Coordinates of C-alpha atoms and ligand atoms in Angstrom, one line a residue:
Chain A
X20 CA 15.3 -14.6 -12.2
X21 CA 16.0 -12.8 -9.0
X22 CA 19.6 -11.7 -8.2
X23 CA 20.3 -9.7 -5.1
X24 CA 23.8 -8.3 -4.6
X25 CA 25.0 -6.7 -1.4
X26 CA 21.7 -5.1 -0.6
X27 CA 21.6 -2.7 2.3
X28 CA 18.7 -0.6 3.7
X29 CA 18.9 1.9 6.4
X30 CA 15.8 3.5 8.0
X31 CA 17.5 6.6 9.4
X32 CA 19.9 5.2 12.0
X33 CA 18.4 1.7 11.9
X34 CA 20.1 -0.8 9.6
X35 CA 17.3 -3.1 8.5
X36 CA 19.3 -5.3 6.2
X37 CA 23.0 -5.3 5.4
X38 CA 24.9 -6.9 2.5
X39 CA 22.2 -9.3 1.5
X40 CA 22.9 -11.4 -1.5
X41 CA 21.1 -14.4 -2.9
X42 CA 19.7 -15.8 -6.2
X43 CA 16.5 -17.4 -7.2
X44 CA 16.4 -19.5 -10.4
X45 CA 13.5 -19.4 -12.8
X46 CA 10.5 -21.5 -12.0
X47 CA 11.5 -22.1 -8.4
X48 CA 9.6 -21.5 -5.2
X49 CA 12.1 -20.2 -2.7
X50 CA 11.4 -19.6 1.0
X51 CA 12.8 -16.5 2.7
X52 CA 13.0 -17.5 6.3
X53 CA 13.7 -15.4 9.3
X54 CA 12.4 -14.5 12.7
X55 CA 10.3 -11.3 13.1
X56 CA 12.3 -8.2 12.4
X57 CA 15.0 -10.0 10.5
X58 CA 14.5 -7.8 7.4
X59 CA 12.3 -10.0 5.2
X60 CA 9.7 -7.4 4.4
X61 CA 12.4 -4.8 3.9
X62 CA 14.0 -7.0 1.3
X63 CA 10.7 -7.7 -0.5
X64 CA 9.8 -4.0 -0.6
X65 CA 13.0 -3.3 -2.4
X66 CA 12.5 -6.2 -4.8
X67 CA 9.0 -5.0 -5.6
X68 CA 10.3 -1.5 -6.3
X69 CA 8.3 0.1 -3.5
X70 CA 11.3 1.6 -2.0
X71 CA 15.0 2.0 -3.1
X72 CA 17.8 0.3 -1.2
X73 CA 20.5 2.4 0.5
X74 CA 23.2 0.3 -1.1
X75 CA 23.8 -2.8 -3.3
X76 CA 21.7 -3.8 -6.3
X77 CA 18.9 -6.2 -7.2
X78 CA 17.7 -7.5 -10.5
X79 CA 14.3 -9.1 -11.0
X80 CA 13.4 -10.8 -14.3
X81 CA 16.7 -9.4 -15.7
X82 CA 16.0 -5.7 -14.9
X83 CA 17.4 -3.5 -12.2
X84 CA 14.9 -2.6 -9.6
X85 CA 16.2 1.0 -9.3
X86 CA 17.0 2.0 -12.9
X87 CA 14.5 -0.1 -14.8
X88 CA 11.7 -0.2 -12.2
X89 CA 8.9 0.0 -14.8
X90 CA 10.2 -3.1 -16.5
X91 CA 10.4 -4.9 -13.2
X92 CA 7.0 -3.8 -12.1
X93 CA 5.4 -5.1 -15.4
X94 CA 6.8 -8.5 -14.6
X95 CA 6.0 -9.0 -10.9
X96 CA 3.0 -9.7 -8.7
X97 CA 3.5 -8.5 -5.1
X98 CA 1.5 -9.3 -2.0
X99 CA 2.6 -7.1 1.0
X100 CA 2.5 -8.5 4.5
X101 CA -0.5 -6.6 5.6
X102 CA -2.6 -7.5 2.5
X103 CA -3.7 -3.9 1.8
X104 CA -6.8 -3.9 -0.2
X105 CA -9.5 -1.3 -1.0
X106 CA -12.1 -2.3 1.5
X107 CA -14.8 -0.2 -0.1
X108 CA -14.5 -1.9 -3.5
X109 CA -16.1 -5.2 -4.5
X110 CA -13.9 -8.1 -5.4
X111 CA -14.5 -8.3 -9.2
X112 CA -14.3 -4.5 -9.9
X113 CA -11.2 -4.4 -7.7
X114 CA -9.4 -7.1 -9.7
X115 CA -10.5 -5.4 -12.9
X116 CA -8.9 -2.2 -11.7
X117 CA -5.7 -4.0 -10.9
X118 CA -5.7 -5.7 -14.3
X119 CA -6.2 -2.3 -16.0
X120 CA -3.5 -0.6 -14.0
X121 CA -1.2 -3.5 -14.9
X122 CA -1.9 -2.7 -18.5
X123 CA -4.2 -5.5 -19.6
X124 CA -6.6 -4.7 -22.5
X125 CA -10.3 -4.9 -21.9
X126 CA -11.1 -8.3 -23.3
X127 CA -8.1 -9.9 -21.9
X128 CA -8.9 -8.3 -18.5
X129 CA -12.3 -9.9 -18.2
X130 CA -10.8 -13.3 -19.1
X131 CA -7.9 -13.0 -16.7
X132 CA -10.0 -11.7 -13.8
X133 CA -12.4 -14.7 -14.2
X134 CA -9.5 -17.1 -14.5
X135 CA -7.7 -15.8 -11.4
X136 CA -10.9 -15.7 -9.3
X137 CA -11.4 -19.3 -10.3
X138 CA -7.9 -20.3 -9.4
X139 CA -7.9 -18.5 -6.1
X140 CA -11.4 -19.9 -5.2
X141 CA -13.0 -16.4 -4.8
X142 CA -15.7 -16.7 -7.5
X143 CA -18.4 -17.0 -4.9
X144 CA -17.6 -13.7 -3.3
X145 CA -16.9 -11.7 -6.5
X146 CA -19.8 -9.2 -5.8
X147 CA -19.0 -8.8 -2.1
X148 CA -17.3 -5.7 -0.6
X149 CA -13.7 -6.6 0.2
X150 CA -14.0 -5.0 3.6
X151 CA -16.7 -7.5 4.5
X152 CA -14.6 -10.6 3.6
X153 CA -13.0 -13.0 6.1
X154 CA -9.3 -12.9 6.5
X155 CA -8.9 -16.1 4.4
X156 CA -10.8 -14.7 1.5
X157 CA -9.0 -11.4 1.7
X158 CA -5.7 -13.2 1.6
X159 CA -6.9 -15.0 -1.6
X160 CA -8.0 -11.7 -3.1
X161 CA -4.6 -10.4 -2.4
X162 CA -3.0 -13.4 -4.1
X163 CA -5.4 -12.9 -7.0
X164 CA -4.4 -9.3 -7.5
X165 CA -0.7 -10.5 -7.6
X166 CA -1.6 -13.2 -10.1
X167 CA -4.0 -11.3 -12.4
X168 CA -1.3 -10.1 -14.9
X169 CA 0.2 -13.6 -15.0
X170 CA 3.6 -12.2 -13.9
X171 CA 6.9 -14.0 -14.2
X172 CA 7.9 -13.3 -10.7
X173 CA 5.8 -13.4 -7.5
X174 CA 6.9 -11.8 -4.3
X175 CA 4.7 -12.9 -1.4
X176 CA 5.3 -11.5 2.1
X177 CA 4.0 -14.0 4.7
X178 CA 1.1 -15.2 2.6
X179 CA -0.3 -17.5 5.3
X180 CA 0.0 -15.2 8.4
X181 CA -3.2 -14.9 10.4
X182 CA -5.1 -17.7 8.7
X183 CA -6.7 -20.7 10.3
X184 CA -5.2 -24.2 9.6
X185 CA -7.6 -25.1 6.8
X186 CA -7.0 -21.8 5.0
X187 CA -3.3 -22.2 5.5
X188 CA -3.4 -25.5 3.7
X189 CA -5.5 -24.0 0.9
X190 CA -3.1 -21.1 0.3
X191 CA -0.1 -23.4 0.5
X192 CA -1.4 -25.8 -2.1
X193 CA -2.2 -22.8 -4.3
X194 CA 1.3 -21.5 -4.0
X195 CA 2.8 -24.9 -4.6
X196 CA 0.9 -25.1 -7.8
X197 CA 2.6 -21.9 -9.0
X198 CA 6.1 -23.6 -9.2
X199 CA 7.3 -24.0 -12.8
X200 CA 5.2 -21.4 -14.4
X201 CA 6.2 -18.6 -12.0
X202 CA 9.3 -17.8 -10.0
X203 CA 8.2 -17.3 -6.4
X204 CA 9.9 -15.9 -3.4
X205 CA 7.8 -16.1 -0.3
X206 CA 8.8 -15.0 3.2
X207 CA 7.7 -16.7 6.3
X208 CA 8.7 -17.2 9.9
X209 CA 6.9 -20.5 10.0
X210 CA 9.4 -23.3 9.6
X211 CA 7.4 -26.3 8.4
X212 CA 5.9 -24.1 5.7
X213 CA 9.2 -23.9 4.0
X214 CA 9.7 -27.6 3.8
X215 CA 6.1 -28.0 2.6
X216 CA 6.0 -25.3 0.0
X217 CA 9.5 -24.3 -1.1
X218 CA 10.8 -26.8 -3.5
X219 CA 13.5 -24.4 -4.7
X220 CA 15.2 -24.2 -1.4
X221 CA 15.5 -21.6 1.3
X222 CA 17.3 -18.3 2.1
X223 CA 17.7 -17.8 5.9
X224 CA 18.0 -14.2 7.2
X225 CA 18.6 -13.2 10.7
X226 CA 19.2 -9.6 12.1
X227 CA 19.4 -8.2 8.6
X228 CA 22.1 -10.6 7.3
X229 CA 21.8 -13.8 5.2
X230 CA 23.1 -16.7 7.4
X231 CA 22.5 -19.7 5.1
X232 CA 21.0 -20.5 1.8
X233 CA 20.5 -23.5 -0.5
X234 CA 18.3 -26.6 -0.9
X235 CA 16.9 -27.8 2.5
X236 CA 18.7 -31.2 2.5
X237 CA 22.0 -29.5 1.8
X238 CA 21.5 -27.1 4.6
X239 CA 20.5 -29.9 7.0
X240 CA 23.6 -31.9 6.1
X241 CA 25.8 -28.8 6.3
X242 CA 24.6 -28.0 9.8
X243 CA 24.1 -31.5 11.0
X244 CA 26.8 -33.7 9.5
X245 CA 25.7 -36.7 11.6
X246 CA 22.7 -39.0 11.6
X247 CA 20.8 -39.4 14.8
X248 CA 19.0 -42.2 16.5
X249 CA 17.0 -41.9 19.6
X250 CA 17.1 -44.9 22.0
X251 CA 15.1 -45.7 25.1
X252 CA 16.4 -48.6 27.0
X253 CA 16.5 -50.1 30.5
X254 CA 20.0 -50.9 31.5
X255 CA 22.9 -49.6 33.5
X256 CA 23.5 -46.0 32.1
X257 CA 27.3 -46.1 32.2
X258 CA 27.5 -49.4 30.4
X259 CA 24.8 -48.4 27.9
X260 CA 26.6 -45.2 27.0
X261 CA 30.0 -46.8 26.7
X262 CA 28.9 -49.8 24.6
X263 CA 26.9 -47.8 22.2
X264 CA 29.8 -45.4 21.9
X265 CA 31.9 -48.3 20.9
X266 CA 29.7 -49.2 17.8
X267 CA 31.7 -48.3 14.7
X268 CA 30.7 -45.0 13.2
X269 CA 29.2 -43.6 16.3
X270 CA 30.5 -40.2 17.1
X271 CA 28.7 -39.3 20.3
X272 CA 26.1 -40.5 22.8
X273 CA 24.1 -38.0 24.9
X274 CA 21.6 -39.0 27.5
X275 CA 18.4 -36.9 27.4
X276 CA 16.7 -38.2 30.5
X277 CA 17.2 -41.1 32.9
X278 CA 14.2 -42.1 35.0
X279 CA 14.0 -45.1 37.3
X280 CA 16.1 -47.3 35.2
X281 CA 14.9 -46.3 31.7
X282 CA 17.3 -44.1 29.9
X283 CA 16.7 -42.0 26.8
X284 CA 19.8 -41.5 24.6
X285 CA 20.6 -39.7 21.4
X286 CA 23.3 -41.5 19.4
X287 CA 25.0 -39.6 16.6
X288 CA 26.8 -41.4 13.9
X289 CA 28.1 -40.7 10.4
X290 CA 25.4 -40.2 7.9
X291 CA 26.3 -43.2 5.7
X292 CA 25.6 -45.8 8.4
X293 CA 22.4 -47.1 9.9
X294 CA 23.3 -48.2 13.4
X295 CA 19.8 -49.3 14.5
X296 CA 20.4 -53.0 13.8
X297 CA 23.6 -52.9 15.8
X298 CA 21.9 -51.2 18.7
X299 CA 19.1 -53.7 18.9
X300 CA 21.6 -56.6 18.7
X301 CA 23.7 -55.0 21.5
X302 CA 20.6 -54.6 23.7
X303 CA 19.7 -58.3 23.1
X304 CA 23.2 -59.4 24.0
X305 CA 23.4 -57.4 27.1
X306 CA 19.8 -58.2 28.1
X307 CA 18.7 -54.5 28.2
X308 CA 15.1 -54.0 27.5
X309 CA 14.8 -51.9 24.4
X310 CA 11.7 -49.7 24.7
X311 CA 12.1 -47.5 21.7
X312 CA 14.5 -47.1 18.8
X313 CA 14.0 -44.5 16.2
X314 CA 15.8 -42.4 13.7
X315 CA 15.3 -38.7 14.3
X316 CA 15.5 -36.7 11.2
X317 CA 17.3 -33.4 11.5
X318 CA 15.0 -30.9 10.2
X319 CA 15.2 -27.4 8.9
X320 CA 13.7 -26.4 12.2
X321 CA 16.7 -27.5 14.0
X322 CA 19.0 -25.9 11.5
X323 CA 17.2 -22.6 12.0
X324 CA 17.2 -22.8 15.8
X325 CA 20.9 -23.6 15.8
X326 CA 21.6 -20.6 13.5
X327 CA 19.4 -18.2 15.3
X328 CA 20.3 -19.4 18.8
X329 CA 23.9 -19.7 17.9
X330 CA 24.0 -16.1 16.8
X331 CA 22.3 -15.0 20.0
X332 CA 24.7 -16.9 22.2
X333 CA 27.7 -15.4 20.5
X334 CA 26.2 -12.0 20.7
X335 CA 25.5 -12.4 24.4
X336 CA 28.9 -13.8 25.0
X337 CA 30.3 -10.8 23.3
X338 CA 28.3 -8.5 25.4
X339 CA 29.3 -10.3 28.6
X340 CA 32.9 -10.1 27.6
X341 CA 32.6 -6.3 27.3
X342 CA 33.1 -4.5 30.6
Chain B
X22 CA -4.9 3.7 -20.1
X23 CA -3.5 3.5 -16.6
X24 CA -4.4 7.1 -15.6
X25 CA -8.0 6.3 -16.7
X26 CA -8.0 3.2 -14.4
X27 CA -6.9 5.2 -11.4
X28 CA -9.4 8.0 -12.3
X29 CA -12.3 5.5 -12.4
X30 CA -11.2 3.8 -9.1
X31 CA -11.0 7.2 -7.3
X32 CA -14.4 8.2 -8.5
X33 CA -15.9 4.9 -7.5
X34 CA -14.3 5.3 -4.0
X35 CA -15.7 8.8 -3.7
X36 CA -19.2 7.4 -3.9
X37 CA -18.6 4.5 -1.5
X38 CA -18.0 6.9 1.3
X39 CA -20.5 9.4 2.8
X40 CA -18.1 12.3 2.7
X41 CA -18.8 13.2 -0.9
X42 CA -22.5 13.0 -0.5
X43 CA -22.4 15.2 2.7
X44 CA -20.2 17.8 1.0
X45 CA -22.5 17.8 -2.1
X46 CA -25.6 18.2 0.0
X47 CA -24.3 21.0 2.2
X48 CA -22.8 22.8 -0.8
X49 CA -26.0 22.6 -2.8
X50 CA -28.1 23.8 0.2
X51 CA -26.0 26.8 0.9
X52 CA -25.6 27.7 -2.7
X53 CA -29.3 27.4 -3.1
X54 CA -29.8 29.8 -0.1
X55 CA -27.5 32.4 -1.7
X56 CA -29.5 32.2 -5.0
X57 CA -32.7 32.5 -3.1
X58 CA -31.4 35.7 -1.6
X59 CA -30.7 37.0 -5.1
X60 CA -34.1 36.1 -6.2
X61 CA -35.6 37.9 -3.2
X62 CA -33.4 40.9 -3.8
X63 CA -34.6 41.1 -7.4
X64 CA -38.2 40.8 -6.5
X65 CA -37.8 43.6 -4.0
X66 CA -35.8 45.7 -6.3
X67 CA -38.2 45.3 -9.2
X68 CA -41.2 46.1 -7.0
X69 CA -39.5 49.3 -5.9
X70 CA -38.5 50.3 -9.4
X71 CA -42.1 49.7 -10.5
X72 CA -43.1 52.3 -7.9
X73 CA -40.1 54.6 -8.5
X74 CA -38.7 54.2 -12.0
X75 CA -35.7 56.4 -11.2
X76 CA -34.3 53.7 -8.9
X77 CA -34.2 51.1 -11.7
X78 CA -31.2 52.7 -13.2
X79 CA -29.1 52.4 -10.0
X80 CA -29.7 48.7 -9.9
X81 CA -26.2 47.3 -10.6
X82 CA -26.6 43.6 -10.9
X83 CA -23.0 42.6 -11.3
X84 CA -21.7 44.6 -8.3
X85 CA -24.7 44.3 -6.1
X86 CA -25.5 40.6 -6.6
X87 CA -22.9 38.6 -8.5
X88 CA -19.8 39.7 -6.6
X89 CA -21.1 38.9 -3.1
X90 CA -22.6 35.7 -4.5
X91 CA -19.3 34.4 -5.8
X92 CA -17.4 35.6 -2.9
X93 CA -19.8 33.8 -0.5
X94 CA -19.5 30.6 -2.5
X95 CA -15.7 30.9 -2.3
X96 CA -15.8 30.9 1.5
X97 CA -18.0 27.8 1.5
X98 CA -15.5 26.2 -0.9
X99 CA -12.6 27.1 1.4
X100 CA -14.4 25.2 4.2
X101 CA -15.6 22.2 2.2
X102 CA -13.0 21.5 -0.4
X103 CA -10.4 20.1 2.1
X104 CA -12.9 17.4 2.9
X105 CA -13.0 16.3 -0.7
X106 CA -9.3 15.9 -1.1
X107 CA -8.2 14.7 2.3
X108 CA -8.7 11.0 1.5
X109 CA -6.7 10.8 -1.7
X110 CA -3.3 9.9 -0.5
X111 CA -3.7 9.8 3.3
X112 CA -6.0 6.9 3.2
X113 CA -3.9 4.9 0.8
X114 CA -1.0 5.4 3.2
X115 CA -3.0 4.6 6.3
X116 CA -4.5 1.4 4.9
X117 CA -1.2 0.4 3.2
X118 CA -2.7 0.2 -0.2
X119 CA -0.1 2.7 -1.4
X120 CA 2.4 -0.1 -1.2
X121 CA 0.6 -1.9 -3.9
X122 CA -0.4 1.1 -5.9
X123 CA 3.2 2.4 -6.2
X124 CA 4.5 -1.1 -7.2
X125 CA 2.1 -1.4 -10.2
X126 CA 3.5 -0.4 -13.5
X127 CA 2.3 3.2 -13.3
X128 CA 4.4 6.3 -12.8
X129 CA 3.8 8.4 -9.7
X130 CA 2.8 11.2 -12.0
X131 CA 0.0 9.1 -13.5
X132 CA -1.3 8.1 -10.1
X133 CA -1.3 11.8 -9.1
X134 CA -3.0 12.8 -12.3
X135 CA -5.7 10.1 -12.0
X136 CA -6.5 11.2 -8.5
X137 CA -6.4 14.9 -9.2
X138 CA -8.7 14.5 -12.2
X139 CA -11.2 12.5 -10.2
X140 CA -11.4 15.2 -7.5
X141 CA -11.6 17.9 -10.2
X142 CA -14.5 16.1 -12.0
X143 CA -16.3 15.6 -8.7
X144 CA -15.9 19.3 -7.9
X145 CA -17.0 20.3 -11.4
X146 CA -20.1 18.2 -11.2
X147 CA -20.9 19.7 -7.9
X148 CA -20.6 23.2 -9.4
X149 CA -22.6 22.1 -12.5
X150 CA -25.5 21.1 -10.2
X151 CA -25.7 24.6 -8.9
X152 CA -26.3 25.9 -12.4
X153 CA -29.8 24.9 -11.7
X154 CA -30.3 27.9 -9.5
X155 CA -29.3 30.7 -11.9
X156 CA -31.5 28.8 -14.4
X157 CA -34.5 29.1 -12.1
X158 CA -33.7 32.8 -11.2
X159 CA -33.2 33.6 -14.9
X160 CA -36.7 32.3 -15.6
X161 CA -38.2 35.0 -13.5
X162 CA -35.7 37.9 -13.8
X163 CA -33.1 38.9 -16.4
X164 CA -29.6 37.7 -15.5
X165 CA -26.5 38.7 -17.3
X166 CA -24.9 35.6 -18.8
X167 CA -21.4 37.2 -19.0
X168 CA -20.5 37.7 -15.3
X169 CA -22.2 34.4 -14.5
X170 CA -20.0 32.5 -16.9
X171 CA -16.8 34.2 -15.9
X172 CA -17.8 33.8 -12.2
X173 CA -18.2 30.1 -12.7
X174 CA -14.9 29.9 -14.6
X175 CA -13.3 31.7 -11.7
X176 CA -14.7 29.1 -9.3
X177 CA -13.5 26.3 -11.4
X178 CA -10.0 27.7 -11.5
X179 CA -9.9 28.5 -7.8
X180 CA -11.3 25.0 -7.0
X181 CA -8.7 23.4 -9.2
X182 CA -6.1 25.2 -7.0
X183 CA -7.8 24.2 -3.8
X184 CA -7.7 20.6 -5.0
X185 CA -4.1 20.7 -5.9
X186 CA -3.3 22.1 -2.4
X187 CA -5.5 19.4 -0.9
X188 CA -3.8 16.6 -2.8
X189 CA -0.4 17.9 -1.6
X190 CA -1.5 18.0 2.0
X191 CA -3.0 14.5 1.7
X192 CA 0.4 13.2 0.5
X193 CA 2.1 14.5 3.6
X194 CA 0.3 12.4 6.2
X195 CA -1.7 9.2 6.8
X196 CA -4.3 11.0 8.8
X197 CA -7.2 12.4 6.8
X198 CA -8.1 15.0 9.5
X199 CA -4.5 16.3 9.5
X200 CA -4.6 16.5 5.7
X201 CA -7.8 18.4 5.8
X202 CA -6.7 20.9 8.5
X203 CA -3.4 21.4 6.7
X204 CA -5.2 22.1 3.4
X205 CA -7.5 24.5 5.2
X206 CA -4.5 26.2 6.9
X207 CA -2.5 26.7 3.7
X208 CA -5.5 28.0 1.8
X209 CA -6.5 30.3 4.7
X210 CA -3.0 31.8 4.8
X211 CA -3.1 32.6 1.1
X212 CA -6.6 33.9 1.6
X213 CA -5.7 36.4 4.3
X214 CA -2.5 37.5 2.7
X215 CA -4.5 40.1 0.8
X216 CA -5.9 41.6 3.9
X217 CA -2.6 43.0 5.1
X218 CA -1.8 44.2 1.6
X219 CA -3.5 47.5 2.3
X220 CA -1.4 48.2 5.4
X221 CA 1.9 47.0 3.9
X222 CA 1.5 49.3 0.9
X223 CA 4.2 49.8 -1.8
X224 CA 5.9 46.8 -3.4
X225 CA 5.3 44.5 -0.5
X226 CA 1.6 45.3 -0.6
X227 CA 1.5 44.6 -4.3
X228 CA 3.2 41.3 -3.8
X229 CA 0.9 40.3 -1.0
X230 CA -2.1 41.2 -3.1
X231 CA -0.7 39.2 -5.9
X232 CA -0.3 36.1 -3.7
X233 CA -3.7 36.3 -2.3
X234 CA -5.8 33.4 -3.5
X235 CA -9.1 35.3 -3.2
X236 CA -8.0 38.6 -4.8
X237 CA -7.6 36.8 -8.1
X238 CA -11.2 35.6 -8.0
X239 CA -12.6 39.2 -7.8
X240 CA -12.3 40.1 -11.4
X241 CA -14.0 36.9 -12.6
X242 CA -17.0 37.8 -10.5
X243 CA -17.0 41.2 -12.1
X244 CA -17.2 39.6 -15.5
X245 CA -13.6 40.4 -16.4
X246 CA -11.2 37.8 -17.7
X247 CA -7.6 38.7 -16.9
X248 CA -4.8 36.3 -18.0
X249 CA -2.9 37.4 -14.9
X250 CA -5.5 35.7 -12.7
X251 CA -5.7 32.6 -14.9
X252 CA -1.9 32.3 -14.8
X253 CA -1.9 32.7 -11.0
X254 CA -4.3 29.8 -10.5
X255 CA -2.5 27.6 -13.1
X256 CA 0.9 28.3 -11.5
X257 CA -0.4 27.7 -8.1
X258 CA -1.9 24.3 -9.2
X259 CA 1.2 23.2 -11.0
X260 CA 3.4 24.1 -8.1
X261 CA 1.3 22.2 -5.6
X262 CA 1.2 19.1 -7.9
X263 CA 4.9 19.3 -8.4
X264 CA 5.4 19.4 -4.6
X265 CA 3.1 16.4 -4.3
X266 CA 5.3 14.4 -6.6
X267 CA 8.4 15.3 -4.6
X268 CA 6.6 14.4 -1.4
X269 CA 5.6 11.0 -2.9
X270 CA 9.2 10.4 -3.9
X271 CA 10.7 11.3 -0.4
X272 CA 8.1 9.1 1.3
X273 CA 9.3 6.1 -0.8
X274 CA 12.8 6.5 0.7
X275 CA 11.4 6.3 4.2
X276 CA 9.3 3.2 3.4
Ligands
ADP403 N1 9.5 2.1 8.0 C1 10.4 1.7 9.0 N2 11.1 2.7 9.7 C2 12.0 2.3 10.6 N3 12.4 1.0 10.9 C3 11.8 0.1 10.2 C4 10.8 0.3 9.2 N4 10.4 -0.8 8.7 C5 11.1 -1.8 9.3 N5 11.9 -1.3 10.2 C6 12.9 -2.0 11.0 O1 13.7 -2.8 10.2 C7 13.9 -4.1 10.7 C8 13.4 -5.1 9.7 O2 12.1 -5.1 9.6 P1 11.2 -6.0 8.6 O3 11.9 -5.9 7.3 O4 9.8 -5.5 8.6 O5 11.4 -7.4 9.2 P2 10.5 -8.7 9.0 O6 9.6 -8.5 7.8 O7 11.6 -9.8 8.8 O8 9.8 -9.0 10.2 C9 13.2 -4.1 12.0 O9 14.1 -3.9 13.1 C10 12.2 -3.0 11.9 O10 11.9 -2.5 13.2
MG404 MG1 7.7 -8.7 7.7

């Protein structure tokens, strides 16, 4: 539904994105993840036909964003990062304007506007000036204008930024409900959001380049091939380390912190084995007091930090190496 | 109709901000003052001619009254029109709404047309309101309809050009004040070009005179319809609108 091939954008001398390629399959909600300044908004502005790329191509709903921009625009709903709305218009007339510009006939327009206000929970403010609305309501009006033409593809740039926790939850459940009927690409720099909302996987961008993409579990396994168990135990550190290392399947043991006897260790093992039973048996045998034993899931967060931090360390190393 | 949707939105926005109301009020007050002067002039003149019938023949309404009237109104328009057009693109750019507007399935040309038409209709209704004054004056004294009509047509054409220039300036910046000053500057330059025509003389003088934006309004106020003047305003308008489209296009590249 969205195919991006080698997309590059230059703002004068600044290269905002370079050689970006990814795909989004129909009906999926895909997260576009990256730190601030990574090039998320730039990519979305190109996808939404707001501005042309400097190189590469992008197809949305089967049409090229540059050469068939009208066809693309008819099939998308876009919510820019800043949620730009006409603050001097009232909610319902504004949505009616958007519906008309998007080519909906009068009767259909009234029905769609009512429907979308209902769905975005803004019916109670339909006669209020947009400029007088709270940030949460404004965000929902922004989402409503994207949805009003019932588009195939939704391009949402940081749809939950600047909202309070309750509003974030509301917007997220709204977006989650879009999966299946719409293809959604939503950008964010909030990691948990992706695992919560993006059933269709994630595309990670950093410094203008795609660094990873795919379903979240696959990415986690790819970046963290081992399972991890956190152990807190009172016992002689050297022995604890050695004996846990000797358990079959364990690939490494790190100690996190050792304070007056109690040590906290992270044990990594191959993913197909659960070594918790063996650790507790070992502790009993050796008469160590086992204070805590838990599996730590490797999350997207850690993947992301590893990718972004990894890039930074290599970049810094490169800079250091240079005279 | 997408142009229609944009046209309606623009008109709605005009009446949500005080600018249009202020411009309307000031224009109507000043135009009213000018017409009052005409009325006073006529009253005086007719009193004199009653006492001295020989003078009545010298009373040239068109030259003595209509021409200064329309030329005064033109000056007011030069000052006020930039305020009516400054918002059109600059504000969309400042608030970021342009990013949505230009990703809706409408061509840039349709957006431009909708906005231009809204400003033109606003201006036309402002002019239409001033028709009240000649109406009142005509009730008391005899006014010639011909020069009045051509005079108004001249104002409509000139205003249409002012609006096109204003829309263009508005597409260049996200600051309404800058848009307004730029409009005023461009119009003023074309206004004063004619002044130096006399000194320049020859072909250059002719050219300067032809470029002058106010020179072409003269004949309308005299009650003369000249296609050359009409073509001048139409050309000027089309050129300004064309440049606006180009400006919108280049701005897209910059993001
Ligand atoms: N209009 C612009 N002119 C110049 N540079 C820009 C412009 N917009 C974005 N950039 C630069 O491009 C890079 C990517 O920005 P952006 O796409 O907004 O990132 P994100 O949305 O991921 O935070 C940044 O370095 C930013 O400074
Ligand atoms: Mg951004």
